[in-house]
Short mmCIF file of C-alpha atoms in Angstrom, two decimals:
data_model
loop_
_atom_site.label_atom_id
_atom_site.label_comp_id
_atom_site.label_asym_id
_atom_site.label_seq_id
_atom_site.Cartn_x
_atom_site.Cartn_y
_atom_site.Cartn_z
CA MET A 6 71.60 106.15 128.80
CA ALA A 7 69.85 102.45 129.11
CA LYS A 8 67.83 103.32 125.81
CA PHE A 9 70.91 104.16 124.22
CA ARG A 10 72.38 100.69 125.85
CA LYS A 11 69.32 99.18 124.24
CA ALA A 12 69.47 100.78 120.78
CA VAL A 13 72.94 99.93 120.41
CA ALA A 14 72.61 95.42 121.82
CA LYS A 15 70.07 95.85 119.09
CA ASP A 16 72.74 97.62 116.44
CA ILE A 17 75.00 95.46 117.66
CA LYS A 18 73.50 92.05 117.66
CA HIS A 19 72.99 91.99 113.70
CA TRP A 20 76.43 92.45 113.52
CA GLN A 21 76.59 88.26 114.78
CA THR A 22 74.81 87.42 112.57
CA MET A 23 77.61 86.82 109.94
CA ASN A 24 79.05 83.26 110.04
CA HIS A 25 83.04 84.20 109.09
CA SER A 26 85.41 86.89 110.38
CA PRO A 27 84.49 90.17 108.73
CA SER A 28 87.20 91.88 106.57
CA LYS A 29 87.36 95.89 107.14
CA LYS A 30 84.97 96.25 104.13
CA ASP A 31 82.72 94.09 106.04
CA MET A 32 83.15 95.76 109.01
CA ASP A 33 82.67 99.57 107.66
CA ARG A 34 79.13 97.50 105.92
CA LEU A 35 77.57 96.36 108.79
CA ILE A 36 78.48 99.86 110.80
CA ASP A 37 77.02 101.42 108.05
CA GLN A 38 73.81 99.08 107.90
CA ASN A 39 73.03 98.18 110.77
CA ILE A 40 73.21 101.92 113.57
CA ASN A 41 69.34 102.12 112.66
CA GLU A 42 68.06 102.12 116.30
CA LEU A 43 71.50 104.17 117.66
CA ILE A 44 69.61 106.50 114.53
CA ASN A 45 66.07 105.98 115.64
CA PHE A 46 67.50 107.06 119.53
CA ALA A 47 69.14 110.03 118.42
CA THR A 48 65.92 110.68 116.57
CA GLU A 49 63.17 110.13 119.46
CA ASN A 50 65.54 111.71 121.97
CA HIS A 51 67.63 114.93 120.12
CA GLU A 52 66.19 116.75 123.17
CA SER A 53 67.45 114.90 126.57
CA VAL A 54 70.60 114.69 124.47
CA SER A 55 71.03 117.51 123.52
CA THR A 56 70.47 119.01 126.98
CA LEU A 57 73.01 115.86 127.21
CA LEU A 58 75.62 117.35 125.71
CA SER A 59 75.46 120.62 126.83
CA ARG A 60 77.19 122.85 128.42
CA ASN A 61 75.03 122.83 132.16
CA GLY A 62 74.27 118.89 130.20
CA ASP A 63 76.05 115.43 131.40
CA ALA A 64 79.92 115.90 131.45
CA ASN A 65 80.08 112.03 131.53
CA PHE A 66 77.97 111.37 129.28
CA PRO A 67 79.82 111.27 126.37
CA TYR A 68 82.13 109.70 127.86
CA ARG A 69 79.73 106.63 128.66
CA ILE A 70 78.38 106.30 125.65
CA ILE A 71 81.45 106.36 124.11
CA GLU A 72 83.09 103.88 126.82
CA TYR A 73 79.68 101.36 125.87
CA SER A 74 79.81 101.72 122.46
CA THR A 75 83.34 100.21 122.45
CA ARG A 76 82.88 97.09 124.90
CA MET A 77 79.84 96.11 122.50
CA ILE A 78 81.85 95.73 119.72
CA GLU A 79 84.97 94.23 120.96
CA GLN A 80 83.00 91.88 121.69
CA ALA A 81 82.05 91.83 117.82
CA ILE A 82 85.14 91.90 117.04
CA ILE A 83 85.70 89.09 119.67
CA TYR A 84 82.78 87.18 118.75
CA TYR A 85 84.10 86.96 114.56
CA TYR A 86 87.74 85.77 116.12
CA SER A 87 85.97 82.63 117.98
CA LEU A 88 84.47 81.90 115.02
CA TYR A 89 87.78 80.70 113.19
CA HIS A 90 89.05 79.95 117.72
CA GLN A 91 92.18 82.39 117.60
CA GLU A 92 90.60 84.47 120.75
CA ARG A 93 94.57 83.38 121.71
CA LEU A 94 95.49 86.26 118.92
CA LEU A 95 93.66 89.11 120.79
CA SER A 96 94.91 88.67 124.15
CA LYS A 97 98.71 89.65 122.82
CA LYS A 98 96.85 92.79 120.56
CA ASN A 99 95.09 93.67 123.56
CA THR A 100 96.10 98.36 123.14
CA LYS A 101 94.60 97.19 119.69
CA LEU A 102 91.53 96.21 119.85
CA GLN A 103 90.70 98.97 122.39
CA PHE A 104 92.10 101.15 120.27
CA ILE A 105 90.04 99.84 116.99
CA SER A 106 86.93 99.25 119.13
CA ARG A 107 87.52 102.69 120.04
CA GLN A 108 87.98 103.77 116.24
CA TYR A 109 84.38 102.04 115.52
CA ALA A 110 82.53 103.93 117.83
CA LEU A 111 83.39 106.73 117.40
CA ALA A 112 82.32 106.64 113.37
CA PHE A 113 79.60 105.71 114.53
CA LEU A 114 78.89 108.59 117.97
CA GLU A 115 79.69 111.70 115.84
CA PRO A 116 77.41 112.40 114.89
CA LEU A 117 75.62 111.92 117.91
CA LEU A 118 78.48 114.08 119.25
CA ILE A 119 78.11 116.92 117.27
#
């Protein structure tokens, strides 16, 4: 799990190089172009990940990586809103923020989980 967290943190760091709030197109591009560390993690740890995801593996592993990724994406979205001092807009839409963050997390984790 520590290696996974490190990989996701490195990828997310690239997302926070923008100095404007991203559009949906920007978010799609950021995800597509900045998941290299996650791909490297999956490649280098294929056997371990396969074991953890198997029937006899850790039933909580998928949940933990999805939750961690969701939190990291949520932090990135909050960062983008803070560029314009609009964090207060997110407090009213917490459920929507969580939903969007989870959708993006699942989008880039799906190949790893299947």
